[in-house]
Coordinates of C-alpha atoms in Angstrom, one line a residue:
M24 CA 109.5 23.4 -70.8
F25 CA 113.2 22.8 -70.3
E26 CA 113.1 19.5 -68.3
A27 CA 113.5 17.4 -71.3
A28 CA 116.8 18.9 -71.9
E29 CA 118.2 17.8 -68.5
Q30 CA 118.4 14.0 -69.2
G31 CA 122.1 13.7 -68.9
R32 CA 122.6 12.5 -72.6
E33 CA 126.3 12.0 -73.5
I34 CA 128.4 11.2 -76.5
A35 CA 131.9 9.7 -75.8
Q36 CA 135.0 11.2 -77.1
D37 CA 135.9 8.3 -79.4
Q38 CA 132.4 8.1 -80.8
Y39 CA 132.4 11.9 -81.4
D40 CA 135.7 11.5 -83.3
R41 CA 134.3 8.8 -85.5
L42 CA 131.1 10.7 -86.4
V43 CA 132.5 14.2 -86.9
P44 CA 134.4 13.7 -90.3
K45 CA 131.4 12.2 -92.1
L46 CA 129.1 14.9 -90.6
R47 CA 131.4 17.7 -91.8
K48 CA 131.5 16.2 -95.3
Q49 CA 127.8 16.0 -95.4
L50 CA 127.4 19.6 -94.1
L51 CA 129.7 21.0 -96.8
E52 CA 127.8 19.1 -99.5
S53 CA 124.5 20.5 -98.3
Q54 CA 126.0 24.0 -98.0
F55 CA 127.3 23.8 -101.7
A56 CA 123.9 22.6 -102.9
L57 CA 122.4 25.5 -100.9
A58 CA 124.5 28.0 -102.9
Q59 CA 122.7 27.0 -106.1
S60 CA 119.3 27.2 -104.4
G61 CA 116.8 30.1 -104.2
F62 CA 116.6 30.4 -100.4
P63 CA 118.8 31.6 -97.4
V64 CA 119.4 29.9 -94.1
I65 CA 119.3 31.8 -90.8
I66 CA 120.6 30.1 -87.6
I67 CA 119.7 31.6 -84.4
V68 CA 121.6 30.4 -81.3
E69 CA 120.3 31.4 -77.8
G70 CA 120.6 30.3 -74.2
I71 CA 121.7 31.6 -70.9
D72 CA 125.3 30.4 -71.2
N73 CA 127.3 32.7 -73.6
V74 CA 130.3 30.2 -73.5
S75 CA 128.1 27.4 -75.0
K76 CA 126.7 29.7 -77.6
G77 CA 130.3 30.8 -78.5
E78 CA 131.4 27.2 -78.7
V79 CA 128.6 26.1 -81.0
I80 CA 129.0 29.1 -83.3
N81 CA 132.8 28.5 -83.5
I82 CA 132.4 24.8 -84.3
L83 CA 129.8 25.6 -87.1
N84 CA 132.1 28.2 -88.5
E85 CA 134.9 25.7 -88.5
W86 CA 132.9 22.8 -90.1
L87 CA 131.2 25.0 -92.9
D88 CA 132.6 26.8 -95.7
T89 CA 133.1 30.5 -94.5
R90 CA 132.8 31.8 -98.1
G91 CA 129.1 31.1 -97.9
L92 CA 128.7 31.8 -94.3
H93 CA 128.4 35.0 -92.3
V94 CA 128.5 35.0 -88.5
C95 CA 126.7 38.1 -87.0
A96 CA 127.3 39.0 -83.5
F97 CA 125.2 41.8 -82.1
G98 CA 126.2 43.6 -79.0
P99 CA 125.3 47.0 -77.6
K100 CA 123.8 49.2 -80.2
S101 CA 125.8 51.9 -81.9
D102 CA 124.7 55.4 -82.3
E103 CA 123.8 54.7 -85.9
E104 CA 121.7 51.8 -84.9
T105 CA 120.0 53.5 -82.0
E106 CA 118.8 56.3 -84.2
R107 CA 116.9 53.8 -86.4
P108 CA 114.0 51.3 -85.8
R109 CA 115.0 48.2 -83.6
F110 CA 115.2 45.7 -86.5
W111 CA 117.3 47.9 -88.8
R112 CA 120.5 46.3 -87.8
Y113 CA 119.1 42.8 -88.2
W114 CA 117.6 43.5 -91.7
R115 CA 121.0 44.6 -92.9
A116 CA 122.5 41.4 -91.8
L117 CA 120.1 39.1 -93.4
P118 CA 121.8 36.7 -95.9
A119 CA 121.1 36.6 -99.6
N120 CA 119.5 33.6 -101.3
G121 CA 122.0 30.6 -101.3
R122 CA 123.8 31.8 -98.2
M123 CA 123.9 31.1 -94.5
A124 CA 124.0 33.5 -91.5
I125 CA 124.5 32.5 -87.8
M126 CA 123.1 35.1 -85.6
A127 CA 124.4 35.4 -82.0
G128 CA 122.7 38.0 -79.7
A129 CA 120.0 38.6 -82.3
W130 CA 116.5 39.9 -81.9
Y131 CA 115.9 37.9 -78.8
S132 CA 118.9 38.6 -76.5
G133 CA 118.3 42.2 -75.5
S134 CA 114.6 41.6 -74.4
L135 CA 115.6 38.5 -72.6
I136 CA 118.0 40.3 -70.5
Q137 CA 115.6 43.2 -70.0
G138 CA 113.0 40.8 -68.9
T139 CA 115.2 39.0 -66.5
F140 CA 116.1 42.3 -64.6
N141 CA 112.5 43.8 -64.9
K142 CA 113.8 46.6 -67.1
V143 CA 110.9 46.1 -69.7
A144 CA 107.1 46.1 -69.0
P145 CA 105.6 42.7 -69.7
A146 CA 103.4 44.3 -72.3
Q147 CA 106.3 45.7 -74.1
F148 CA 108.2 42.4 -73.8
D149 CA 105.2 40.5 -75.5
L150 CA 104.9 43.2 -78.1
H151 CA 108.6 42.7 -79.1
M152 CA 108.1 38.9 -79.3
K153 CA 105.1 39.5 -81.5
R154 CA 107.2 41.5 -83.8
I155 CA 109.8 38.9 -83.8
H156 CA 107.2 36.2 -84.7
Q157 CA 105.9 38.5 -87.5
L158 CA 109.6 39.0 -88.9
E159 CA 110.3 35.3 -88.8
T160 CA 107.0 34.4 -90.4
M161 CA 107.5 37.0 -93.1
L162 CA 111.0 35.8 -94.0
T163 CA 109.9 32.2 -94.0
L164 CA 106.9 32.8 -96.2
D165 CA 109.4 34.6 -98.5
G166 CA 111.5 31.4 -98.7
A167 CA 114.0 31.7 -95.8
L168 CA 114.8 28.6 -93.7
I169 CA 114.9 29.8 -90.0
L170 CA 116.6 27.4 -87.5
K171 CA 116.4 28.4 -83.9
Y172 CA 118.3 26.5 -81.1
W173 CA 118.1 27.1 -77.5
L174 CA 121.1 25.6 -75.7
H175 CA 119.9 24.6 -72.2
L176 CA 122.1 24.1 -69.2
S177 CA 120.6 23.4 -65.7
K178 CA 121.6 25.7 -62.9
P179 CA 124.1 23.2 -61.2
A180 CA 125.7 22.5 -64.7
L181 CA 126.1 26.2 -65.3
V182 CA 127.6 26.8 -61.9
Q183 CA 130.0 23.8 -62.6
R184 CA 130.8 25.2 -66.1
F185 CA 131.8 28.5 -64.6
K186 CA 134.0 26.8 -61.9
S187 CA 135.8 24.8 -64.5
I188 CA 136.6 27.9 -66.5
E189 CA 137.8 29.7 -63.4
A190 CA 140.1 26.8 -62.6
S191 CA 141.5 26.8 -66.2
G192 CA 143.1 30.2 -65.4
G193 CA 143.6 31.5 -68.9
Q194 CA 140.1 31.2 -70.0
R195 CA 138.5 33.4 -67.3
W196 CA 137.9 36.0 -69.9
Q197 CA 135.0 33.8 -71.3
V198 CA 132.8 34.6 -68.3
S199 CA 131.8 38.2 -68.0
G200 CA 130.2 40.1 -65.2
Q201 CA 126.9 40.0 -67.0
D202 CA 127.2 36.2 -67.3
R203 CA 127.5 36.1 -63.5
Q204 CA 124.6 38.4 -63.0
L205 CA 122.4 36.2 -65.3
L206 CA 123.5 33.1 -63.2
D207 CA 122.2 35.0 -60.1
E208 CA 118.9 35.5 -61.9
Y209 CA 118.7 32.0 -63.4
D210 CA 115.2 31.4 -62.6
S211 CA 114.1 34.8 -63.8
Y212 CA 116.0 34.3 -67.0
L213 CA 114.3 31.0 -67.7
R214 CA 110.9 32.6 -67.0
A215 CA 111.6 35.3 -69.6
A216 CA 112.9 32.6 -72.1
E217 CA 109.9 30.3 -71.5
R218 CA 107.6 33.4 -72.3
A219 CA 109.6 34.2 -75.3
I220 CA 109.6 30.7 -76.7
Q221 CA 105.8 30.4 -76.1
L222 CA 105.1 33.5 -78.1
T223 CA 107.5 32.8 -81.0
D224 CA 107.4 28.9 -81.2
H225 CA 105.5 28.3 -84.6
V226 CA 105.0 25.4 -86.8
I227 CA 107.0 27.1 -89.6
T228 CA 109.7 28.6 -87.2
P229 CA 109.9 26.2 -84.3
W230 CA 112.4 26.3 -81.5
H231 CA 114.7 23.4 -80.8
I232 CA 115.8 23.0 -77.1
V233 CA 119.1 21.3 -77.1
E234 CA 120.7 19.7 -73.9
S235 CA 124.1 21.2 -73.6
E236 CA 125.9 19.9 -70.6
N237 CA 127.8 17.4 -72.9
T238 CA 129.5 19.4 -75.5
H239 CA 129.8 16.5 -77.9
Y240 CA 126.1 15.7 -77.7
R241 CA 125.3 19.4 -78.1
N242 CA 127.5 20.0 -81.1
L243 CA 126.3 16.9 -83.0
T244 CA 122.7 17.6 -82.2
V245 CA 122.7 21.1 -83.6
A246 CA 124.8 20.2 -86.6
R247 CA 122.8 17.1 -87.5
H248 CA 119.5 19.1 -87.3
I249 CA 121.0 21.8 -89.5
L250 CA 121.9 19.1 -92.1
R251 CA 118.5 17.4 -91.9
S252 CA 116.7 20.8 -92.3
I253 CA 118.7 21.9 -95.3
R254 CA 118.4 18.5 -97.0
K255 CA 114.7 18.5 -96.4
R256 CA 114.3 22.0 -97.8
L257 CA 116.5 21.3 -100.8
K258 CA 114.3 18.3 -101.6
N259 CA 111.0 20.1 -101.1
K260 CA 111.7 23.8 -102.3
A261 CA 108.1 24.8 -102.7
I262 CA 106.5 26.6 -99.7
A263 CA 103.0 25.8 -100.9
P264 CA 101.8 24.4 -97.6
L265 CA 102.6 27.9 -96.1
K266 CA 100.4 29.8 -98.6
S267 CA 97.4 29.7 -96.4
L268 CA 99.2 31.8 -93.8
A269 CA 99.7 34.5 -96.3
Q270 CA 96.1 35.4 -96.9
P271 CA 95.3 39.2 -96.3
S272 CA 93.8 40.1 -93.0
I273 CA 91.4 42.5 -94.4
N274 CA 88.6 41.3 -96.8
H275 CA 85.9 43.9 -96.6
L276 CA 86.2 44.9 -100.3
S277 CA 85.4 42.8 -103.3
S278 CA 87.5 43.2 -106.5
G279 CA 84.6 44.5 -108.5
C280 CA 85.6 47.5 -110.8
E281 CA 82.5 49.6 -109.7
Q282 CA 83.6 49.6 -106.0
Q283 CA 87.3 49.9 -106.9
A284 CA 86.7 53.1 -108.8
S285 CA 84.7 54.8 -106.0
L286 CA 87.6 55.7 -103.7
L287 CA 89.6 57.5 -106.3
S288 CA 86.6 59.1 -107.9
T289 CA 86.2 61.2 -104.7
V290 CA 89.3 63.2 -105.7
D291 CA 88.4 66.5 -107.1
L292 CA 90.6 66.6 -110.3
D293 CA 89.1 70.0 -111.4
A294 CA 90.9 71.7 -108.5
S295 CA 93.5 74.3 -109.7
V296 CA 95.6 77.2 -108.6
S297 CA 96.5 80.3 -110.7
K298 CA 100.2 81.0 -111.4
S299 CA 100.3 84.2 -109.3
D300 CA 98.7 82.5 -106.2
Y301 CA 101.0 79.5 -106.7
T302 CA 104.2 81.6 -106.7
Q303 CA 103.3 83.4 -103.5
A304 CA 102.1 80.3 -101.7
L305 CA 105.0 78.2 -102.9
A306 CA 107.4 80.7 -101.4
Q307 CA 105.7 80.8 -98.0
L308 CA 105.2 77.0 -97.7
Q309 CA 108.8 76.2 -98.6
S310 CA 110.0 78.7 -96.0
Q311 CA 107.8 77.0 -93.4
L312 CA 108.9 73.5 -94.4
N313 CA 112.5 74.6 -94.1
R314 CA 112.1 75.9 -90.6
L315 CA 110.1 72.7 -89.6
A316 CA 112.7 70.4 -91.1
W317 CA 115.4 72.0 -89.0
Q318 CA 113.2 71.7 -85.9
A319 CA 112.7 68.0 -86.5
Y320 CA 116.4 67.6 -87.0
H321 CA 117.3 69.3 -83.7
R322 CA 114.6 67.1 -81.9
K323 CA 115.9 63.9 -83.6
R324 CA 112.5 63.3 -85.4
S325 CA 113.1 61.3 -88.5
V326 CA 110.8 61.7 -91.5
V327 CA 109.9 59.2 -94.2
I328 CA 108.0 60.6 -97.3
L329 CA 106.9 58.3 -100.0
F330 CA 105.3 59.1 -103.3
E331 CA 103.2 56.8 -105.5
G332 CA 101.0 57.8 -108.4
W333 CA 100.2 57.4 -112.0
D334 CA 103.0 57.6 -114.6
A335 CA 103.4 61.3 -115.4
A336 CA 101.3 62.4 -112.3
G337 CA 104.0 64.8 -111.2
K338 CA 105.9 62.9 -108.5
G339 CA 109.3 64.3 -109.7
G340 CA 108.1 67.8 -109.7
A341 CA 106.5 67.6 -106.2
I342 CA 109.7 66.1 -104.8
R343 CA 111.9 68.9 -106.3
R344 CA 109.7 71.5 -104.5
I345 CA 110.4 69.7 -101.2
T346 CA 114.1 69.2 -101.9
Q347 CA 114.4 73.0 -102.7
A348 CA 113.1 73.7 -99.1
I349 CA 115.0 71.1 -97.1
D350 CA 118.8 71.3 -96.7
A351 CA 120.5 68.7 -98.6
R352 CA 122.6 67.7 -95.6
I353 CA 119.6 66.3 -93.8
A354 CA 117.5 64.9 -96.7
Q355 CA 118.0 62.3 -99.4
V356 CA 115.9 61.0 -102.3
I357 CA 115.7 57.4 -103.1
S358 CA 114.4 56.7 -106.7
V359 CA 113.1 53.2 -106.8
A360 CA 113.5 51.2 -110.0
A361 CA 113.4 47.5 -110.8
P362 CA 115.3 45.6 -108.1
S363 CA 119.0 44.7 -108.7
D364 CA 120.3 41.2 -108.6
E365 CA 121.4 41.8 -105.1
E366 CA 118.0 43.1 -104.1
R367 CA 116.1 40.3 -105.7
A368 CA 118.1 37.9 -103.6
H369 CA 116.6 39.4 -100.4
H370 CA 113.1 39.9 -99.0
Y371 CA 111.4 42.7 -101.0
L372 CA 111.5 45.1 -97.9
W373 CA 115.3 44.6 -97.5
R374 CA 116.3 47.5 -99.8
F375 CA 114.0 49.9 -98.2
W376 CA 115.1 49.1 -94.6
R377 CA 118.6 49.8 -95.7
H378 CA 117.8 53.5 -96.5
L379 CA 115.8 54.4 -93.4
P380 CA 117.1 57.8 -92.2
R381 CA 119.1 58.6 -89.1
A382 CA 117.5 60.6 -86.3
G383 CA 116.4 64.0 -87.5
H384 CA 117.0 63.2 -91.2
V385 CA 114.4 63.0 -94.1
T386 CA 114.2 60.3 -96.7
I387 CA 112.0 60.8 -99.7
Y388 CA 111.1 57.6 -101.7
D389 CA 110.2 58.2 -105.3
R390 CA 108.0 55.0 -105.5
S391 CA 108.4 52.6 -102.7
W392 CA 107.6 49.2 -101.1
Y393 CA 104.0 49.6 -102.5
G394 CA 105.4 48.4 -105.8
R395 CA 104.7 44.8 -104.4
V396 CA 100.9 45.5 -104.4
L397 CA 100.9 47.7 -107.5
V398 CA 103.2 46.8 -110.4
E399 CA 104.2 43.4 -109.1
R400 CA 100.6 42.5 -108.6
V401 CA 99.3 43.8 -111.9
E402 CA 102.2 42.6 -114.0
A403 CA 102.3 39.1 -112.1
F404 CA 105.8 39.6 -111.1
A405 CA 104.6 38.4 -107.7
Q406 CA 102.4 35.4 -107.1
D407 CA 99.1 36.0 -105.5
F408 CA 99.9 34.7 -102.1
E409 CA 102.9 36.9 -102.1
W410 CA 101.3 40.3 -102.9
Q411 CA 98.2 39.3 -100.8
R412 CA 100.3 39.0 -97.7
A413 CA 102.2 42.2 -98.3
Y414 CA 99.4 44.5 -96.9
R415 CA 99.9 43.0 -93.6
E416 CA 103.6 43.1 -93.8
I417 CA 103.7 46.7 -95.0
N418 CA 101.5 47.8 -92.1
E419 CA 103.7 46.0 -89.6
F420 CA 106.7 47.6 -91.2
E421 CA 105.3 51.3 -91.0
E422 CA 103.9 50.6 -87.5
Q423 CA 107.6 49.9 -86.4
L424 CA 108.8 53.1 -88.0
C425 CA 106.1 55.2 -86.2
D426 CA 106.6 53.4 -82.9
H427 CA 110.3 54.4 -83.2
G428 CA 109.3 58.1 -83.6
T429 CA 109.6 58.3 -87.3
L430 CA 106.9 60.4 -89.1
V431 CA 105.6 58.5 -92.2
I432 CA 103.8 60.5 -94.9
K433 CA 102.4 58.8 -97.8
F434 CA 101.1 60.5 -101.0
W435 CA 99.1 59.2 -104.0
L436 CA 99.1 61.6 -107.0
H437 CA 96.0 61.2 -108.8
I438 CA 95.3 62.2 -112.4
D439 CA 92.7 61.0 -115.0
P440 CA 93.6 59.0 -118.2
R441 CA 93.1 62.2 -120.4
E442 CA 95.6 64.2 -118.5
Q443 CA 98.0 61.4 -118.6
L444 CA 97.8 61.1 -122.4
K445 CA 98.2 64.8 -122.7
R446 CA 101.5 64.7 -120.6
F447 CA 102.8 61.7 -122.4
K448 CA 102.6 63.5 -125.8
E449 CA 104.1 66.6 -124.3
R450 CA 107.0 64.5 -123.1
E451 CA 107.6 63.1 -126.5
K452 CA 107.8 66.7 -128.1
V453 CA 110.4 68.0 -125.6
A454 CA 113.9 66.9 -126.0
Y455 CA 114.9 67.0 -122.3
K456 CA 111.7 65.1 -121.3
R457 CA 111.7 62.3 -123.8
H458 CA 113.7 60.0 -121.4
K459 CA 110.8 60.1 -119.1
I460 CA 108.4 58.3 -121.5
T461 CA 109.1 54.7 -122.3
D462 CA 107.4 51.7 -124.0
E463 CA 106.6 50.4 -120.5
D464 CA 104.6 53.7 -119.7
W465 CA 102.3 53.0 -122.7
R466 CA 101.8 49.3 -121.7
N467 CA 100.9 50.4 -118.1
R468 CA 98.4 52.9 -119.6
D469 CA 96.6 50.0 -121.3
K470 CA 96.1 48.3 -117.9
W471 CA 94.6 51.4 -116.2
P472 CA 91.5 49.5 -114.8
S473 CA 93.7 46.8 -113.3
Y474 CA 96.0 49.4 -111.8
E475 CA 92.9 51.3 -110.4
T476 CA 91.7 48.2 -108.8
A477 CA 95.2 47.6 -107.1
V478 CA 95.4 51.3 -106.0
N479 CA 92.0 51.1 -104.3
D480 CA 92.9 48.0 -102.5
M481 CA 96.3 49.5 -101.4
I482 CA 94.7 52.6 -100.0
I483 CA 92.0 50.8 -98.1
K484 CA 94.1 48.1 -96.7
T485 CA 97.2 50.2 -95.7
S486 CA 95.8 53.6 -94.8
T487 CA 96.2 53.3 -91.0
E488 CA 95.9 55.6 -88.1
V489 CA 99.6 56.0 -87.8
A490 CA 100.4 56.2 -91.5
P491 CA 97.4 57.3 -93.5
W492 CA 97.3 57.9 -97.3
H493 CA 97.0 61.4 -98.7
L494 CA 95.3 61.5 -102.0
I495 CA 96.4 64.5 -104.1
A496 CA 94.5 65.9 -107.0
A497 CA 97.3 66.3 -109.6
N498 CA 95.6 67.2 -112.9
N499 CA 96.9 70.7 -112.1
K500 CA 100.6 70.5 -111.2
R501 CA 100.6 73.8 -109.3
H502 CA 97.7 72.7 -107.1
A503 CA 99.3 69.2 -106.4
R504 CA 102.6 70.7 -105.3
L505 CA 101.0 73.2 -102.9
C506 CA 98.8 70.4 -101.4
V507 CA 101.9 68.3 -100.9
L508 CA 103.7 71.1 -99.2
R509 CA 100.7 72.1 -97.0
T510 CA 100.2 68.5 -95.9
L511 CA 104.0 68.1 -95.1
C512 CA 103.9 71.3 -93.0
A513 CA 100.7 70.3 -91.2
Q514 CA 102.0 66.8 -90.4
L515 CA 105.4 68.0 -89.2
E516 CA 103.8 70.7 -87.1
Q517 CA 101.5 68.2 -85.4
A518 CA 104.4 65.7 -84.9
L519 CA 106.6 68.3 -83.4
N520 CA 103.8 69.4 -80.9
T521 CA 103.3 65.7 -79.9
P522 CA 105.4 64.2 -77.2
T523 CA 107.3 61.1 -78.3
G524 CA 109.2 60.1 -75.2
Q525 CA 112.3 61.3 -76.8
K526 CA 114.2 64.2 -75.1
E527 CA 115.1 67.1 -77.2
P528 CA 119.0 67.6 -77.2
P529 CA 120.3 70.8 -75.6
S530 CA 120.5 73.7 -78.0
K531 CA 124.0 74.6 -79.3

C-alpha cells in the first residue's frame, strides 16, 4: 500500500520559494470563500512520524487565516473525557459551517498505537474503524468536507530523520520516547495503519498517502490538494450524488396509514390509577429511584433518559416526578427547542453529544434527537434523504452510548386526539398554563395522521435491543407517571446487576 510513497520525489528550495507565495494567496482566497459557504472542512493528518505531522500542521496554520481555523491536538484523555463515550471529545471539536479544523491525534491515533503494541483485540480494532467510517460518512452526508492525509516515511528515512534531529541538539525534544518505541515497531505500526486505511478508505472520504521524505514536496502536495478540494466543493456545493448512500437500512414497513396506526393502537389508553393508589405508589417509587440513582452514581453508571410524545401528553409532569426523586447535583434536564444559529451550523447530533452526562450522572432530554425523524420530517425542515438516513445514525449513536456503559431509556407518551384537545382547552383557561399552548401546537394537531406515521416508523426502526422504546399510555396522567417511574427503577435495577467491565470505586 505504501510503496508508491517511496519514490524519492523532490522539490528544490528555489522552486519551492517561487511556488509558495501564489499558493498561499490562493489558499486564503478559498478560505475566505469557504467562510460564506454552508459546509465545514475537517483536515486529518496521520502518520508514524509525529515530527512530520507537526511540521505540516504548523505550515498550514501559518499559510491560512487562523481566525477561520482551529487546530485540535488530542493527547491522553482527561478524566472528563474518559467518563464519556469515546467520540465525545471529537464531536465537541467539530468546526461550524464555513470554518476549518485541523485534527492531530484524532480518532485514529489511539487505536493505531494500541494495535501496534497488541493492546487491543483485532475485533475491537475493526469495530473502532467501523465507527470511524460511520462518523466520517455521517458528517460528509451532512455536508462536511473531510480530507485525510497519511504522511509516509520509509523506515530508513525515519531513522535518518531522528538522527538529524539528534544532531541538531536543541531540537531533541521533538522526538519522544513513544516515537522511538514506534520506530522499533515500525512494521507492526504499518500493518495496523494498512488495516485502518482499508476499513476507512471510502469514495466520499478517501485517504491520501503523501510521500514525506522531502519536506518541500510534502508541504506543497498537501496544500495543493486542500486547495483543489475546497475549490471543487465550492463550485459543486450539492451532495446529490451522495444521496443514494443515505437510504434507510430497514425497509420492512410501508407508509400506509393502516399499518402505521397499528403499533400505537396496541397501547391501552383506558388504563388509569386512583388518586389514593397514586399517592402511595408515587412515594414508594420515588424513594426507590433515589436509592438506585445514588447506586448508579457510586458505580459510575451514566443514565440518559429521553422523552418524546404528543403535545400535552404530560412529558413535563413525568420529568418533574423524576427530578423530585434524583438529587439535583447528579441530574440535569435538557429542554430541546428549535436549534440556535450555532447549532444549525453543525450536524444535528452535535448539540446532543455536548450534553452527555459524566460517569454516574443523569441527563434527561425533554424532546431529543428524534426531532429529526418527527417534526423535521413532517414539517419538511429536513430533506427526505436527510431524515431517512437519520434512523441508522441514531441507532449508531445510541449503540456507542450503551457500549460505553451508559443506560439509555426512551419514552413515548401516547394520548389520543380527544384527550389532547381537552388538555389544550384546559391550558387556555389557566393563566399559568397558557404559555404552554401556542399556534404551532394547533397546527401540529391538524397533522396528526402524518405525525402518527412518523412515530410508528421511528419506533420500529430505532427500538433496538440495547435501547428499546417504552410506550406509555398517558390519557391518565397518574398512570403515565407511575409507569415511567416503574420502568426507570426496573431498568436501573437490571443495569446495576449486570456487569459492565467497569470496576466499582471503593466506598468512602
